[in-house]
Short mmCIF file of C-alpha atoms and ligand atoms in Angstrom, two decimals:
data_model
loop_
_atom_site.label_atom_id
_atom_site.label_comp_id
_atom_site.label_asym_id
_atom_site.label_seq_id
_atom_site.Cartn_x
_atom_site.Cartn_y
_atom_site.Cartn_z
CA UNK I 1 92.46 100.64 81.68
CA UNK I 2 94.49 98.46 84.88
CA UNK I 3 94.40 98.82 88.12
CA UNK I 4 96.05 97.94 90.69
CA UNK I 5 95.51 98.00 94.11
CA UNK I 6 98.26 96.94 96.61
CA UNK I 7 97.91 95.87 100.60
CA UNK I 8 100.60 95.42 102.61
CA UNK I 9 101.93 96.66 105.92
CA UNK I 10 105.15 98.97 104.83
CA UNK I 11 102.62 101.32 102.44
CA UNK I 12 105.56 103.86 103.27
CA UNK I 13 107.96 102.14 100.58
CA UNK I 14 105.56 102.61 98.32
CA UNK I 15 106.79 106.11 97.84
CA UNK I 16 108.70 106.91 95.00
CA UNK I 17 109.36 104.19 92.43
CA UNK I 18 105.53 104.45 91.41
CA UNK I 19 105.96 108.06 91.70
CA UNK I 20 108.41 109.17 88.58
CA UNK I 21 109.04 107.81 84.61
CA UNK I 22 106.74 106.19 83.34
CA UNK I 23 104.43 104.44 86.01
CA UNK I 24 103.75 108.30 87.33
CA UNK I 25 103.24 109.35 83.19
CA UNK I 26 101.40 105.93 82.95
CA UNK I 27 98.46 107.44 85.92
CA UNK I 28 98.70 110.60 85.10
CA UNK I 29 97.52 109.88 82.03
CA UNK I 30 95.17 108.10 83.13
CA UNK I 31 95.80 104.08 81.60
CA UNK I 32 96.62 102.70 85.36
CA UNK I 33 95.34 103.53 88.82
CA UNK I 34 97.28 102.46 91.61
CA UNK I 35 96.09 101.83 94.85
CA UNK I 36 98.93 101.01 98.20
CA UNK I 37 96.56 100.03 101.13
CA UNK I 38 97.69 98.60 104.38
CA UNK I 39 96.91 95.94 106.08
CA UNK I 40 97.04 97.52 109.50
CA UNK I 41 94.19 99.28 108.64
CA UNK I 42 92.04 96.46 108.76
CA UNK I 43 92.96 95.05 111.97
CA UNK I 44 90.11 95.78 114.51
CA UNK I 45 91.46 95.02 117.58
CA UNK I 46 93.16 97.59 119.86
CA UNK I 47 96.67 97.68 118.48
CA UNK I 48 96.59 97.04 115.21
CA UNK I 49 98.05 93.62 114.79
CA UNK I 50 98.53 91.91 111.66
CA UNK I 51 100.62 88.45 113.26
CA UNK I 52 100.27 86.39 115.97
CA UNK I 53 102.10 83.44 117.00
CA UNK I 54 101.83 80.13 114.31
CA UNK I 55 100.85 77.01 115.35
CA UNK I 56 101.91 74.53 116.54
CA UNK I 57 105.00 76.81 117.41
CA UNK I 58 108.10 77.42 115.49
CA UNK I 59 110.44 81.07 114.74
CA UNK I 60 109.54 83.69 114.06
CA UNK I 61 105.62 85.38 112.65
CA UNK I 62 102.52 84.27 110.14
CA UNK I 63 100.17 87.00 108.77
CA UNK I 64 96.97 86.89 110.21
CA UNK I 65 94.20 85.85 107.84
CA UNK I 66 91.19 88.37 108.57
CA UNK I 67 92.60 91.29 108.44
CA UNK I 68 93.34 90.18 104.77
CA UNK I 69 90.38 88.85 103.59
CA UNK I 70 88.66 92.05 104.84
CA UNK I 71 90.98 94.00 102.84
CA UNK I 72 90.86 92.59 99.85
CA UNK I 73 86.50 92.48 100.06
CA UNK I 74 87.08 96.64 100.98
CA UNK I 75 89.15 96.92 97.76
CA UNK I 76 86.80 94.83 95.96
CA UNK I 77 84.04 97.50 97.69
CA UNK I 78 85.60 100.25 96.53
CA UNK I 79 86.61 99.66 93.09
CA UNK I 80 82.34 98.38 92.76
CA UNK I 81 81.33 101.95 93.56
CA UNK I 82 83.76 103.13 91.32
CA UNK I 83 82.70 102.22 88.20
CA UNK I 84 85.47 98.67 87.71
CA UNK I 85 83.52 95.49 87.21
CA UNK I 86 84.31 93.37 89.83
CA UNK I 87 86.63 90.68 88.21
CA UNK I 88 89.58 90.89 90.44
CA UNK I 89 92.84 88.55 91.07
CA UNK I 90 94.68 88.38 93.77
CA UNK I 91 98.09 87.12 93.27
CA UNK I 92 100.28 86.61 96.52
CA UNK I 93 104.10 88.01 96.22
CA UNK I 94 105.86 84.47 98.67
CA UNK I 95 108.76 82.04 97.49
CA UNK I 96 106.96 79.18 96.94
CA UNK I 97 105.62 81.03 94.08
CA UNK I 98 105.33 80.45 90.78
CA UNK I 99 108.93 81.82 89.45
CA UNK I 100 107.80 85.40 86.94
CA UNK I 101 108.18 85.73 83.97
CA UNK I 102 107.66 88.14 81.07
CA UNK I 103 104.67 85.76 79.37
CA UNK I 104 103.08 86.40 82.99
CA UNK I 105 103.33 89.21 83.03
CA UNK I 106 102.37 89.28 78.88
CA UNK I 107 99.56 87.55 80.68
CA UNK I 108 98.84 89.56 83.31
CA UNK I 109 98.23 92.70 81.47
CA UNK I 110 95.84 91.50 79.93
CA UNK I 111 93.59 91.54 82.91
CA UNK I 112 91.55 94.50 83.68
CA UNK I 113 92.44 94.35 88.39
CA UNK I 114 94.91 92.66 90.01
CA UNK I 115 95.34 92.97 93.49
CA UNK I 116 98.05 91.90 95.04
CA UNK I 117 98.31 90.72 98.86
CA UNK I 118 102.68 91.53 99.97
CA UNK I 119 104.02 89.30 102.82
CA UNK I 120 105.41 88.99 105.93
CA UNK I 121 108.02 87.51 108.20
CA UNK I 122 107.67 83.57 108.02
CA UNK I 123 104.10 83.86 105.33
CA UNK I 124 100.71 84.47 105.34
CA UNK I 125 97.92 81.60 106.46
CA UNK I 126 97.63 79.04 104.19
CA UNK I 127 93.66 79.64 104.58
CA UNK I 128 94.54 83.56 102.49
CA UNK I 129 96.54 81.21 100.05
CA UNK I 130 93.71 78.35 99.49
CA UNK I 131 90.30 80.73 99.99
CA UNK I 132 91.17 84.20 98.47
CA UNK I 133 94.32 84.03 96.48
CA UNK I 134 93.84 82.99 92.93
CA UNK I 135 97.80 82.85 92.24
CA UNK I 136 101.25 82.85 93.82
CA UNK I 137 104.77 84.62 91.88
CA UNK I 138 108.26 84.71 92.99
CA UNK I 139 110.67 86.54 91.69
CA UNK I 140 113.24 84.88 91.35
CA UNK I 141 114.91 82.19 94.21
CA UNK I 142 115.93 84.34 97.18
CA UNK I 143 114.71 85.85 99.61
CA UNK I 144 113.16 89.02 100.33
CA UNK I 145 112.74 91.35 103.70
CA UNK I 146 109.15 91.35 102.28
CA UNK I 147 106.79 91.25 99.45
CA UNK I 148 106.92 95.38 98.39
CA UNK I 149 109.29 94.99 96.26
CA UNK I 150 108.31 92.40 94.26
CA UNK I 151 105.28 93.85 94.00
CA UNK I 152 107.03 96.85 92.70
CA UNK I 153 108.30 94.05 89.75
CA UNK I 154 105.53 93.33 88.85
CA UNK I 155 103.18 96.39 89.17
CA UNK I 156 106.33 96.97 86.59
CA UNK I 157 106.80 94.85 84.62
CA UNK I 158 102.60 94.36 83.46
CA UNK I 159 102.52 98.19 83.37
CA UNK I 160 104.45 99.51 81.21
CA UNK I 161 102.41 96.35 78.86
CA UNK I 162 99.65 97.67 78.67
CA UNK I 163 98.86 99.79 76.04
CA UNK I 164 99.76 103.11 75.85
CA UNK I 165 101.48 103.00 78.31
CA UNK I 166 105.41 103.09 76.99
CA UNK I 167 105.32 105.47 73.88
CA UNK I 168 106.64 102.91 71.15
CA UNK I 169 104.95 99.44 71.19
CA UNK I 170 107.43 98.43 68.00
CA UNK I 171 110.20 98.50 71.12
CA UNK I 172 107.97 96.16 73.16
CA UNK I 173 108.82 93.48 70.34
CA UNK I 174 111.81 94.01 69.14
CA UNK I 175 112.62 93.12 73.44
CA UNK I 176 114.76 90.63 73.93
CA UNK I 177 114.03 88.01 76.34
CA UNK I 178 109.80 88.52 74.40
CA UNK I 179 110.82 87.25 71.23
CA UNK I 180 113.95 84.87 73.12
CA UNK I 181 117.06 87.42 72.96
CA UNK I 182 119.10 89.74 74.63
CA UNK I 183 119.12 92.26 73.73
CA UNK I 184 121.65 94.26 70.90
CA UNK I 185 124.22 96.88 72.12
CA UNK I 186 123.50 100.61 72.23
CA UNK I 187 125.55 103.15 71.54
CA UNK I 188 124.81 106.76 71.42
CA UNK I 189 126.74 110.37 71.09
CA UNK I 190 129.90 110.59 71.00
CA UNK I 191 130.76 108.23 68.22
CA UNK I 192 134.45 108.23 69.55
CA UNK I 193 134.55 108.42 73.28
CA UNK I 194 138.66 107.97 75.50
CA UNK I 195 139.80 106.33 71.75
CA UNK I 196 136.75 103.80 72.69
CA UNK I 197 135.46 103.48 69.22
CA UNK I 198 131.39 102.66 67.56
CA UNK I 199 131.75 99.77 65.48
CA UNK I 200 131.38 101.26 62.01
CA UNK I 201 128.61 99.07 61.04
CA UNK I 202 125.49 101.56 62.91
CA UNK I 203 127.70 105.19 61.52
CA UNK I 204 127.32 103.58 57.73
CA UNK I 205 123.40 104.04 57.69
CA UNK I 206 122.85 101.06 55.92
CA UNK I 207 120.59 99.55 58.25
CA UNK I 208 120.22 96.13 56.46
CA UNK I 209 123.57 95.90 57.61
CA UNK I 210 122.73 97.62 60.91
CA UNK I 211 119.93 95.05 61.44
CA UNK I 212 122.47 92.00 60.94
CA UNK I 213 124.95 93.44 62.55
CA UNK I 214 122.35 94.10 65.32
CA UNK I 215 121.28 89.95 65.11
CA UNK I 216 124.12 89.28 65.02
CA UNK I 217 124.90 90.73 69.26
CA UNK I 218 121.68 89.57 70.58
CA UNK I 219 122.58 85.56 69.61
CA UNK I 220 126.12 86.26 69.64
CA UNK I 221 125.83 87.45 73.51
CA UNK I 222 123.07 84.82 74.12
CA UNK I 223 124.82 81.75 72.60
CA UNK I 224 127.64 83.15 75.41
CA UNK I 225 125.39 84.88 78.28
CA UNK I 226 122.30 82.96 77.48
CA UNK I 227 122.51 79.08 76.02
CA UNK I 228 119.04 77.87 78.23
CA UNK I 229 117.41 80.97 76.34
CA UNK I 230 118.60 80.58 72.94
CA UNK I 231 117.88 76.80 72.86
CA UNK I 232 114.16 78.42 73.29
CA UNK I 233 114.25 80.76 71.05
CA UNK I 234 112.16 80.66 67.60
CA UNK I 235 115.55 81.44 64.83
CA UNK I 236 115.15 82.47 61.27
CA UNK I 237 117.01 80.17 58.73
CA UNK I 238 119.51 83.24 58.02
CA UNK I 239 120.69 82.93 61.64
CA UNK I 240 122.67 79.96 61.50
CA UNK I 241 125.79 81.97 59.33
CA UNK I 242 126.23 84.31 62.32
CA UNK I 243 125.58 81.30 65.34
CA UNK I 244 128.29 79.49 63.17
CA UNK I 245 130.78 81.52 63.65
CA UNK I 246 130.37 81.32 67.79
CA UNK I 247 130.25 77.60 67.71
CA UNK I 248 134.13 76.37 68.63
CA UNK I 249 133.82 73.85 66.61
CA UNK I 250 136.66 70.40 67.15
CA UNK I 251 139.52 70.05 66.12
CA UNK I 252 140.40 68.31 63.50
CA UNK I 253 144.15 65.69 64.17
N1 ADE R 1 109.06 87.55 99.28
C1 ADE R 1 110.26 87.46 99.65
N2 ADE R 1 111.16 86.93 98.81
C2 ADE R 1 109.95 86.90 98.32
C3 ADE R 1 110.96 86.56 96.65
N3 ADE R 1 111.30 85.78 96.03
N4 ADE R 1 109.59 86.48 95.50
C4 ADE R 1 108.17 86.54 95.86
N5 ADE R 1 107.44 87.28 96.88
C5 ADE R 1 108.32 86.98 98.35
#
């Protein structure tokens, strides 16, 4: 059982992604809890202000510290009232954070409670990062309008690793990125479509040959598309054959 609390100024953005498919089923099955909170509810002034001008001047607005601190305090207290231990990690989604990776998702899936802060505008008051946040995560080297989509990405990637959320746990172990290789190609019926035939080995019923073919395809794809992954992948001695076939040898004079 794992709990996610998302703090955002756009809670309505989360309607949808968490209400369908795997995540919806996981929530209904009681495997995960996802709560979305409006930071604006924790702003105490008449206009519920969540941002202000940057000290020192400059373009854009900065998200104020007090509503975010108060929102996290509220979430911690609510979680404790509901029987959670109160050991929540506080993660800020920001382009200056640690690049997200399957390994980080695996690490986070072992935690009990994550509080996610979605940043906006030119950023969040640094005191939030210094004194409240335990981890800063970026989902890639590109800039989005806010941390909401990154928070959804993180919740999705972590929640599917929580035991029971995916039906078949073996599909996790086999998974491309986890093993360090890209996934092999998949096919389903019809066996011939517009004249394009499914590789015959997949119809052969020879499980050993199928496994060999899939491994070769995974190696081949990784070699051509993501050679950076291949450098770090855990390879077997038997992988040398399909790999050597792909290597373009220099012509001998
Ligand atoms: N906020 C804006 N862009 C982001 C990114 N790439 N990752 C995480 N948070 C962000």
